[in-house]
XYZ file of C-alpha atoms in Angstrom:
545
model
C -65.311 -31.748 -67.763
C -63.166 -29.549 -69.955
C -65.774 -28.847 -72.660
C -68.619 -27.850 -70.276
C -66.250 -25.517 -68.455
C -65.182 -23.890 -71.699
C -68.823 -23.597 -72.764
C -69.700 -21.850 -69.503
C -66.808 -19.459 -69.996
C -67.943 -18.773 -73.574
C -71.478 -17.978 -72.428
C -70.119 -15.480 -69.915
C -68.213 -13.828 -72.758
C -71.236 -13.272 -75.026
C -71.350 -9.450 -74.601
C -67.773 -9.274 -75.870
C -68.382 -11.769 -78.685
C -71.089 -9.491 -80.058
C -68.556 -6.674 -80.380
C -70.743 -4.339 -78.337
C -68.909 -1.547 -76.552
C -69.961 1.418 -74.441
C -68.138 4.736 -74.082
C -67.479 6.245 -70.670
C -69.605 9.253 -71.677
C -72.687 6.999 -71.688
C -72.084 5.725 -68.142
C -73.705 7.638 -65.275
C -72.487 7.867 -61.648
C -74.187 5.158 -59.603
C -74.893 2.980 -62.651
C -74.640 -0.739 -61.919
C -72.545 -3.098 -64.010
C -70.489 -6.238 -63.656
C -67.031 -7.636 -64.289
C -65.551 -11.044 -65.085
C -62.477 -12.648 -63.550
C -61.181 -16.027 -62.410
C -61.064 -16.451 -58.638
C -60.593 -20.235 -58.630
C -59.732 -22.690 -61.390
C -60.036 -21.531 -64.997
C -63.654 -20.330 -65.378
C -64.418 -16.595 -65.086
C -67.214 -15.566 -62.702
C -69.132 -12.318 -62.237
C -68.559 -9.610 -59.666
C -70.539 -6.395 -59.285
C -69.361 -2.870 -60.080
C -70.894 0.573 -59.576
C -69.723 3.603 -61.552
C -68.386 6.489 -59.438
C -66.917 9.018 -61.880
C -64.814 9.478 -65.016
C -61.277 10.744 -64.343
C -60.585 12.828 -67.441
C -57.087 12.586 -68.973
C -55.706 10.581 -66.038
C -53.098 9.168 -68.393
C -51.725 10.938 -71.481
C -54.711 11.155 -73.827
C -56.666 8.559 -71.854
C -59.540 8.746 -69.343
C -60.173 6.284 -66.518
C -63.530 5.205 -65.122
C -63.654 4.959 -61.340
C -65.739 2.016 -60.071
C -66.577 0.378 -56.757
C -66.437 -3.433 -56.840
C -68.441 -5.921 -54.772
C -69.010 -9.656 -54.514
C -66.554 -12.570 -54.686
C -65.229 -11.441 -51.264
C -63.771 -8.241 -52.772
C -65.100 -6.287 -49.785
C -62.676 -8.382 -47.693
C -59.706 -8.753 -50.037
C -59.844 -5.411 -51.815
C -58.781 -5.235 -55.450
C -56.643 -8.304 -56.160
C -53.301 -8.392 -57.952
C -53.975 -10.502 -61.024
C -57.376 -8.911 -61.750
C -55.685 -6.562 -64.221
C -57.603 -6.802 -67.481
C -60.886 -8.033 -65.974
C -63.568 -6.886 -68.460
C -66.122 -4.413 -67.066
C -69.623 -4.277 -68.570
C -72.478 -1.767 -68.337
C -75.842 -2.457 -69.988
C -74.336 -5.696 -71.299
C -71.683 -3.786 -73.239
C -67.919 -3.851 -72.710
C -66.638 -0.595 -71.192
C -63.023 -1.529 -70.579
C -60.544 -3.328 -68.332
C -60.108 -3.062 -64.579
C -56.486 -1.945 -64.324
C -55.678 0.574 -61.564
C -56.125 0.909 -57.798
C -54.946 3.080 -54.913
C -52.020 1.957 -52.798
C -53.203 0.801 -49.336
C -56.822 1.526 -50.304
C -59.276 0.094 -47.751
C -62.178 -0.229 -50.200
C -62.417 -2.187 -53.483
C -62.260 0.907 -55.702
C -60.503 0.620 -59.057
C -59.772 2.499 -62.276
C -60.974 1.085 -65.607
C -59.058 1.525 -68.883
C -61.451 2.321 -71.786
C -61.880 -0.469 -74.329
C -61.649 2.108 -77.136
C -58.059 2.896 -76.114
C -57.240 -0.801 -75.999
C -58.679 -1.406 -79.460
C -56.481 1.394 -80.791
C -53.474 -0.750 -79.862
C -54.427 -3.017 -82.730
C -53.743 -0.090 -85.094
C -51.279 2.376 -83.574
C -48.761 3.093 -80.816
C -49.932 5.227 -77.874
C -47.841 7.498 -75.654
C -45.365 6.449 -72.992
C -47.085 4.978 -69.902
C -47.217 6.976 -66.721
C -49.593 6.675 -63.768
C -51.160 9.780 -62.201
C -50.117 10.642 -58.613
C -51.660 8.353 -55.991
C -53.102 5.990 -58.586
C -51.094 2.835 -59.240
C -51.665 0.251 -61.911
C -52.747 -3.018 -60.370
C -49.759 -5.143 -59.479
C -49.374 -8.332 -61.477
C -48.357 -11.400 -59.472
C -45.073 -12.811 -60.767
C -45.484 -16.489 -60.007
C -42.053 -18.021 -59.514
C -40.963 -21.576 -58.744
C -37.563 -23.071 -58.034
C -36.314 -19.856 -56.377
C -34.944 -19.598 -52.843
C -36.507 -17.192 -50.289
C -33.424 -14.950 -50.490
C -33.724 -14.623 -54.267
C -37.467 -14.038 -53.942
C -36.672 -10.990 -51.794
C -34.065 -9.797 -54.292
C -36.592 -10.125 -57.132
C -39.162 -8.217 -55.096
C -36.766 -5.298 -54.585
C -35.891 -5.120 -58.285
C -39.229 -5.898 -59.923
C -41.593 -4.327 -57.397
C -41.025 -0.883 -58.889
C -42.157 -2.297 -62.259
C -45.506 -3.399 -60.835
C -44.605 -7.092 -60.501
C -45.001 -8.822 -57.137
C -42.998 -12.088 -56.917
C -44.964 -14.808 -55.121
C -44.225 -18.502 -54.769
C -46.086 -20.524 -57.372
C -46.041 -23.853 -59.159
C -43.923 -24.624 -62.187
C -45.213 -25.282 -65.677
C -46.706 -28.675 -66.322
C -44.832 -30.967 -68.746
C -45.586 -30.026 -72.351
C -47.295 -33.367 -72.973
C -49.776 -32.714 -70.148
C -50.882 -29.349 -71.517
C -53.572 -28.438 -74.008
C -53.507 -25.113 -75.870
C -55.291 -22.456 -73.841
C -58.619 -21.085 -75.117
C -58.825 -17.334 -74.421
C -62.138 -15.926 -73.114
C -62.927 -12.516 -71.599
C -62.353 -12.701 -67.858
C -60.055 -15.705 -68.216
C -56.664 -15.805 -66.520
C -53.590 -15.230 -68.687
C -49.890 -15.692 -67.959
C -46.795 -14.156 -69.558
C -43.678 -16.305 -69.173
C -40.328 -14.655 -68.489
C -38.542 -17.893 -67.585
C -39.461 -21.560 -67.826
C -37.901 -24.947 -67.237
C -36.246 -25.910 -63.959
C -36.990 -22.350 -62.801
C -40.201 -20.547 -63.713
C -41.433 -16.955 -63.634
C -44.809 -15.919 -65.081
C -46.778 -12.680 -64.694
C -50.516 -13.265 -64.308
C -53.426 -11.026 -65.317
C -56.852 -11.204 -66.941
C -58.139 -11.235 -70.533
C -60.362 -8.290 -71.476
C -61.355 -8.914 -75.094
C -60.731 -11.403 -77.911
C -60.623 -10.021 -81.472
C -60.043 -12.855 -83.939
C -56.505 -14.095 -83.415
C -55.614 -11.232 -81.078
C -56.213 -10.961 -77.339
C -56.296 -7.751 -75.279
C -55.388 -8.111 -71.593
C -54.136 -6.422 -68.387
C -55.546 -2.932 -69.150
C -52.096 -1.484 -68.472
C -48.541 -2.234 -69.637
C -46.493 -5.151 -68.354
C -43.144 -3.356 -68.773
C -44.117 -0.684 -71.290
C -41.470 -1.882 -73.752
C -43.585 -1.665 -76.910
C -43.223 -4.305 -79.610
C -41.819 -7.538 -78.199
C -42.294 -11.311 -78.232
C -42.978 -13.090 -74.924
C -44.728 -16.453 -74.461
C -48.345 -16.161 -73.280
C -50.191 -19.012 -71.560
C -53.451 -19.780 -69.867
C -53.422 -19.861 -66.065
C -55.079 -21.942 -63.357
C -56.039 -19.871 -60.288
C -55.720 -22.052 -57.176
C -56.840 -19.544 -54.566
C -57.057 -15.834 -53.816
C -54.657 -14.911 -51.022
C -56.147 -12.123 -48.911
C -53.778 -9.622 -47.309
C -54.097 -6.165 -45.755
C -51.041 -5.180 -47.799
C -51.811 -6.837 -51.137
C -54.250 -9.577 -52.082
C -53.206 -11.681 -55.065
C -54.177 -14.663 -57.163
C -52.141 -17.789 -56.457
C -51.931 -19.521 -59.844
C -49.805 -21.632 -62.169
C -49.326 -21.506 -65.968
C -51.264 -23.793 -68.288
C -50.960 -24.496 -72.022
C -49.639 -22.076 -74.616
C -51.868 -19.236 -75.753
C -49.522 -17.462 -78.165
C -47.117 -14.543 -78.034
C -47.335 -11.138 -76.393
C -46.573 -8.858 -79.344
C -47.361 -5.367 -77.969
C -46.752 -3.974 -74.470
C -48.446 -0.562 -74.475
C -50.009 2.057 -72.229
C -53.557 0.696 -72.288
C -52.970 -3.062 -72.503
C -50.892 -5.941 -73.747
C -51.733 -7.544 -77.097
C -51.304 -11.292 -77.584
C -51.381 -13.023 -80.965
C -52.873 -16.491 -80.661
C -50.794 -19.421 -81.883
C -47.540 -17.471 -82.311
C -44.461 -19.082 -80.764
C -41.784 -16.584 -79.673
C -38.148 -17.597 -79.537
C -36.633 -18.189 -76.107
C -32.930 -18.262 -75.179
C -31.754 -21.628 -73.774
C -29.618 -21.345 -70.644
C -27.611 -24.182 -69.097
C -26.408 -23.870 -65.502
C -23.871 -26.151 -63.836
C -23.146 -25.563 -60.154
C -20.623 -27.483 -58.071
C -20.339 -27.335 -54.288
C -16.729 -28.100 -53.344
C -17.786 -28.682 -49.725
C -20.239 -31.477 -50.529
C -18.739 -32.348 -53.967
C -22.328 -32.276 -55.215
C -22.872 -31.137 -58.792
C -26.212 -29.972 -60.153
C -27.333 -29.063 -63.651
C -30.313 -26.903 -64.559
C -31.877 -26.130 -67.928
C -34.115 -23.114 -68.420
C -35.316 -20.818 -71.170
C -35.505 -17.055 -70.718
C -37.201 -14.365 -72.779
C -35.343 -13.097 -75.830
C -35.384 -9.331 -75.241
C -32.555 -6.796 -75.107
C -33.660 -5.299 -71.779
C -34.685 -8.510 -70.016
C -32.544 -11.479 -71.081
C -29.266 -10.764 -69.285
C -30.850 -9.825 -65.952
C -32.978 -12.992 -66.016
C -29.855 -15.104 -66.657
C -28.039 -13.476 -63.720
C -31.093 -14.008 -61.493
C -31.040 -17.706 -62.392
C -27.282 -17.973 -61.748
C -27.573 -16.251 -58.354
C -30.450 -18.563 -57.467
C -28.463 -21.680 -58.414
C -25.624 -20.530 -56.146
C -27.960 -19.752 -53.261
C -29.737 -23.093 -53.567
C -26.486 -25.078 -53.744
C -25.506 -24.225 -50.159
C -28.326 -22.793 -48.058
C -26.483 -22.993 -44.729
C -26.198 -19.244 -44.179
C -22.407 -19.565 -43.927
C -20.061 -17.274 -45.800
C -19.130 -18.595 -49.208
C -16.952 -17.758 -52.183
C -18.145 -18.362 -55.728
C -16.291 -18.596 -59.019
C -18.617 -17.763 -61.904
C -17.993 -18.063 -65.622
C -20.689 -17.084 -68.119
C -20.399 -17.745 -71.842
C -22.882 -15.998 -74.131
C -23.051 -17.138 -77.753
C -24.415 -14.862 -80.450
C -26.359 -16.087 -83.459
C -23.633 -14.765 -85.770
C -21.078 -17.128 -84.173
C -19.291 -14.654 -81.906
C -19.192 -15.240 -78.175
C -18.337 -13.481 -74.933
C -16.907 -15.406 -71.983
C -16.406 -13.519 -68.716
C -15.466 -14.811 -65.277
C -15.128 -13.426 -61.776
C -14.899 -14.368 -58.105
C -17.531 -13.293 -55.577
C -18.057 -13.242 -51.815
C -21.609 -13.396 -50.483
C -21.302 -11.408 -47.248
C -23.033 -12.912 -44.248
C -24.735 -15.745 -46.012
C -26.883 -13.582 -48.303
C -27.402 -14.128 -52.038
C -24.543 -13.389 -54.403
C -24.588 -10.016 -56.135
C -23.462 -10.608 -59.719
C -23.744 -6.981 -60.854
C -20.060 -6.863 -61.771
C -21.077 -8.792 -64.891
C -22.153 -5.448 -66.361
C -20.481 -6.258 -69.726
C -22.852 -9.202 -70.096
C -25.807 -6.960 -69.229
C -24.694 -4.442 -71.866
C -24.360 -7.023 -74.635
C -28.008 -7.524 -75.704
C -28.925 -3.866 -75.028
C -25.948 -2.230 -76.759
C -26.337 0.954 -78.832
C -24.511 -0.325 -81.927
C -26.410 -3.253 -83.413
C -28.664 -6.141 -82.361
C -26.743 -8.753 -80.380
C -29.040 -11.739 -80.710
C -28.218 -14.510 -78.250
C -28.391 -18.137 -79.326
C -27.510 -19.695 -75.943
C -25.893 -19.054 -72.569
C -23.811 -21.369 -70.362
C -22.985 -20.629 -66.722
C -20.324 -22.553 -64.789
C -20.616 -21.941 -61.038
C -18.431 -23.278 -58.228
C -18.939 -22.706 -54.510
C -16.160 -22.822 -51.927
C -16.848 -22.572 -48.183
C -15.344 -19.662 -46.298
C -14.549 -16.037 -46.884
C -11.828 -15.654 -49.516
C -11.350 -11.905 -49.153
C -8.302 -9.769 -48.445
C -7.669 -6.082 -47.815
C -4.791 -4.169 -49.397
C -2.978 -2.476 -46.500
C 0.257 -0.959 -47.798
C 2.850 -1.031 -50.575
C 6.532 -0.143 -50.901
C 9.142 -0.523 -53.691
C 12.248 -2.693 -53.526
C 14.385 0.332 -54.521
C 14.076 4.081 -54.029
C 15.314 4.844 -57.550
C 15.666 2.940 -60.817
C 17.137 3.729 -64.223
C 15.014 3.625 -67.381
C 14.437 -0.018 -68.347
C 15.643 -1.292 -64.972
C 13.600 -4.019 -63.278
C 12.400 -3.674 -59.701
C 9.600 -4.949 -57.482
C 6.760 -3.399 -55.558
C 5.850 -5.266 -52.383
C 2.158 -5.219 -51.455
C 0.953 -6.035 -47.951
C -2.473 -7.711 -47.928
C -4.533 -8.987 -44.995
C -6.580 -12.111 -45.831
C -9.679 -12.521 -43.688
C -8.886 -14.456 -40.516
C -5.169 -14.730 -41.360
C -1.999 -12.730 -40.664
C -0.821 -10.206 -43.288
C 1.033 -11.530 -46.318
C 3.447 -9.914 -48.737
C 2.921 -10.127 -52.492
C 5.673 -9.001 -54.866
C 5.026 -7.664 -58.366
C 7.861 -7.219 -60.899
C 7.882 -3.889 -62.789
C 10.088 -1.990 -65.229
C 10.971 1.701 -65.025
C 9.662 3.632 -68.074
C 12.065 5.657 -70.186
C 10.329 8.947 -69.400
C 8.643 9.978 -66.166
C 7.063 13.355 -65.502
C 8.792 15.041 -62.588
C 11.269 12.158 -62.359
C 8.867 10.251 -60.055
C 6.887 7.173 -61.047
C 3.607 7.017 -59.121
C 2.262 3.533 -58.355
C -1.378 2.825 -57.446
C -2.388 -0.605 -56.152
C -6.041 -1.746 -56.320
C -8.218 -4.794 -56.595
C -9.610 -5.310 -60.085
C -13.237 -4.667 -59.164
C -14.402 -1.358 -60.594
C -11.246 -0.595 -62.586
C -11.750 0.360 -66.211
C -10.028 -1.990 -68.657
C -7.154 -0.863 -70.873
C -9.203 -0.814 -74.054
C -10.697 1.763 -76.363
C -14.150 3.151 -75.753
C -16.299 0.971 -78.039
C -17.450 2.295 -81.398
C -19.200 -0.909 -82.490
C -20.264 -4.292 -81.139
C -16.842 -5.820 -81.762
C -15.275 -3.023 -79.716
C -17.765 -3.686 -76.924
C -16.820 -7.377 -76.927
C -13.113 -6.500 -76.936
C -13.541 -4.152 -73.972
C -15.583 -6.719 -72.038
C -12.891 -9.374 -72.532
C -10.245 -6.966 -71.191
C -12.021 -6.386 -67.866
C -10.283 -7.103 -64.589
C -11.550 -9.599 -62.036
C -12.258 -8.767 -58.399
C -9.425 -11.143 -57.448
C -6.834 -9.380 -59.631
C -4.153 -7.327 -57.880
C -3.577 -4.428 -60.267
C -0.561 -2.115 -60.107
C -1.023 1.050 -62.183
C 2.094 2.959 -63.278
C 1.431 6.671 -63.776
C 4.397 8.275 -65.538
C 2.539 11.482 -66.413
C 2.066 10.536 -70.074
C -1.121 10.567 -72.131
C -2.996 7.719 -73.843
C -5.130 8.138 -76.963
C -8.721 6.842 -76.951
C -10.188 7.775 -80.333
C -12.764 6.188 -82.639
C -12.358 2.661 -81.335
C -8.545 2.767 -81.126
C -6.470 2.848 -77.954
C -2.783 3.833 -77.892
C -1.223 3.774 -74.439
C 1.462 6.380 -75.206
C 1.339 9.418 -77.485
C 3.875 12.258 -77.791
C 3.105 15.338 -75.735
C 2.534 17.425 -78.874
C -0.149 14.979 -80.073
C -1.815 14.978 -76.657
C -1.918 18.785 -76.677
C -3.669 18.827 -80.070
C -6.186 16.039 -79.390
C -6.869 17.124 -75.802
C -10.290 15.667 -74.888
C -9.558 12.426 -76.783
C -6.640 11.583 -74.514
C -6.539 10.390 -70.920
C -3.793 9.708 -68.384
C -1.605 6.841 -69.551
C -1.503 4.097 -66.958
C 0.498 0.991 -67.684
C -0.991 -1.809 -65.640
C 0.404 -5.063 -64.342
C -2.148 -7.661 -63.288
C -1.449 -10.430 -60.777
C -4.201 -13.021 -60.128
C -4.797 -13.881 -56.459
C -7.043 -16.260 -54.531
C -9.005 -13.466 -52.799
C -11.686 -10.929 -53.596
C -9.642 -7.787 -52.970
C -10.607 -4.490 -51.371
C -8.615 -1.477 -50.211
C -5.992 0.663 -51.877
C -2.335 1.605 -51.505
C 0.133 3.854 -53.298
C 3.873 4.415 -53.418
C 6.472 5.876 -55.782
C 9.912 5.259 -57.292
C 12.331 7.926 -58.499
C 13.848 7.881 -61.997
C 17.645 7.727 -61.746
C 19.083 9.766 -64.595
C 22.113 8.492 -66.480
C 25.134 10.639 -65.635
C 26.950 11.646 -68.825
C 30.714 12.078 -68.388
C 32.211 15.251 -69.871
């Protein structure tokens, strides 16, 4: 059946194959036309459109054609997420791609991107995308599989503002079961962000095929310009009708090529190209059940997308490992390897609140790595080691006091810190310190914090190596950190950090210095919150006369 279906799709695409286009200026209000899109399976079918008006300069340097759609149950469903890119024809000529709609619109009215603007993407870069007030680009369904309901909601909050609507879908078929996709106007197209044991693919519609290049969506995916993301065919199982948002329920098919341009008027896919993906291995162990699971995925190789996709996958693995809704503690270690042989390994402890998904945002150094301002940090692979422990391993810092009121320079003493573990009586932790030789005002101020949110004792980075060095020096949320403020100044200049400089140097360099804070770190078993402070006087040596 495959060849007859492809033949039918090719016949539907004949107006496009003849390279016949029509400008918006030649289309009159009330003029009848038609569009092509897939509503079930893989074969595009016709729906009716009627021209309403041309919205001049709706986007920077770009008009939109307003049309009313009918047929294929669009009067019931409204404009459907996943129809982005559906080719629109008048007088048998291609006018453009259905791409925009009004939020909460009751009628199937849409905005069409002109094909002329899309063809320009084969030659030049247009302006930065921006939708006019009230008009929103059609949402693209982000079909995800292997994700828990809690992570689906988290993805919706983060990606919804980008025009992606996460919906539960089916995973990719095994590579051996797939045939390369054949692109036709009106056919469904997918863009893979993640594949393997977890999958995430944005779905839209093909507008035009020009040799080995395919124009689709009629609007940007992310608006990130030149990039390389895997593109696939897509099988539409059903159209889900909703008063809030109707969408195509689909799953990815065989490879189509690589998305190479993500621009204002469309995405451009080059047929046959195979973009590089970043392999990610996840190992999660549940200490309550002693069950260990391993997952293998690939995520897109892009500075602004890779790290967040890895953290989404790690949070999902944790959430899936123990879906009881009980409070849990997680120890997470992520190792990112660069193609030049360098690597960054960071670890932390997390608490998930009242059974919600883990928030791994404290891994900001990992997020900064691919998108740094110094040089490309190309990832070769990522490993994530995850361990779940039942219960709430948190503690609040209540108070602190020193073992002595005064100490001589170089003399050892202790600061006692009172912490309150959750569900337990307060406990005392003791940290050994040494009195500095010089203290401003003869009083050493001591600040006691948990490591979360504290800046590391490292120079502000001036290159990628400095960024790696600073990331490795970060504190963990379970670190008890005592900061000694003796009133001195530290130098942070051109990638170098000196924790003590003479007062005369500090006066000259001014803005390149900061308060010097010697820090003593003590690992604990809890995710710490709260704060305490105390002080110790400097006992001066009495000189006999």
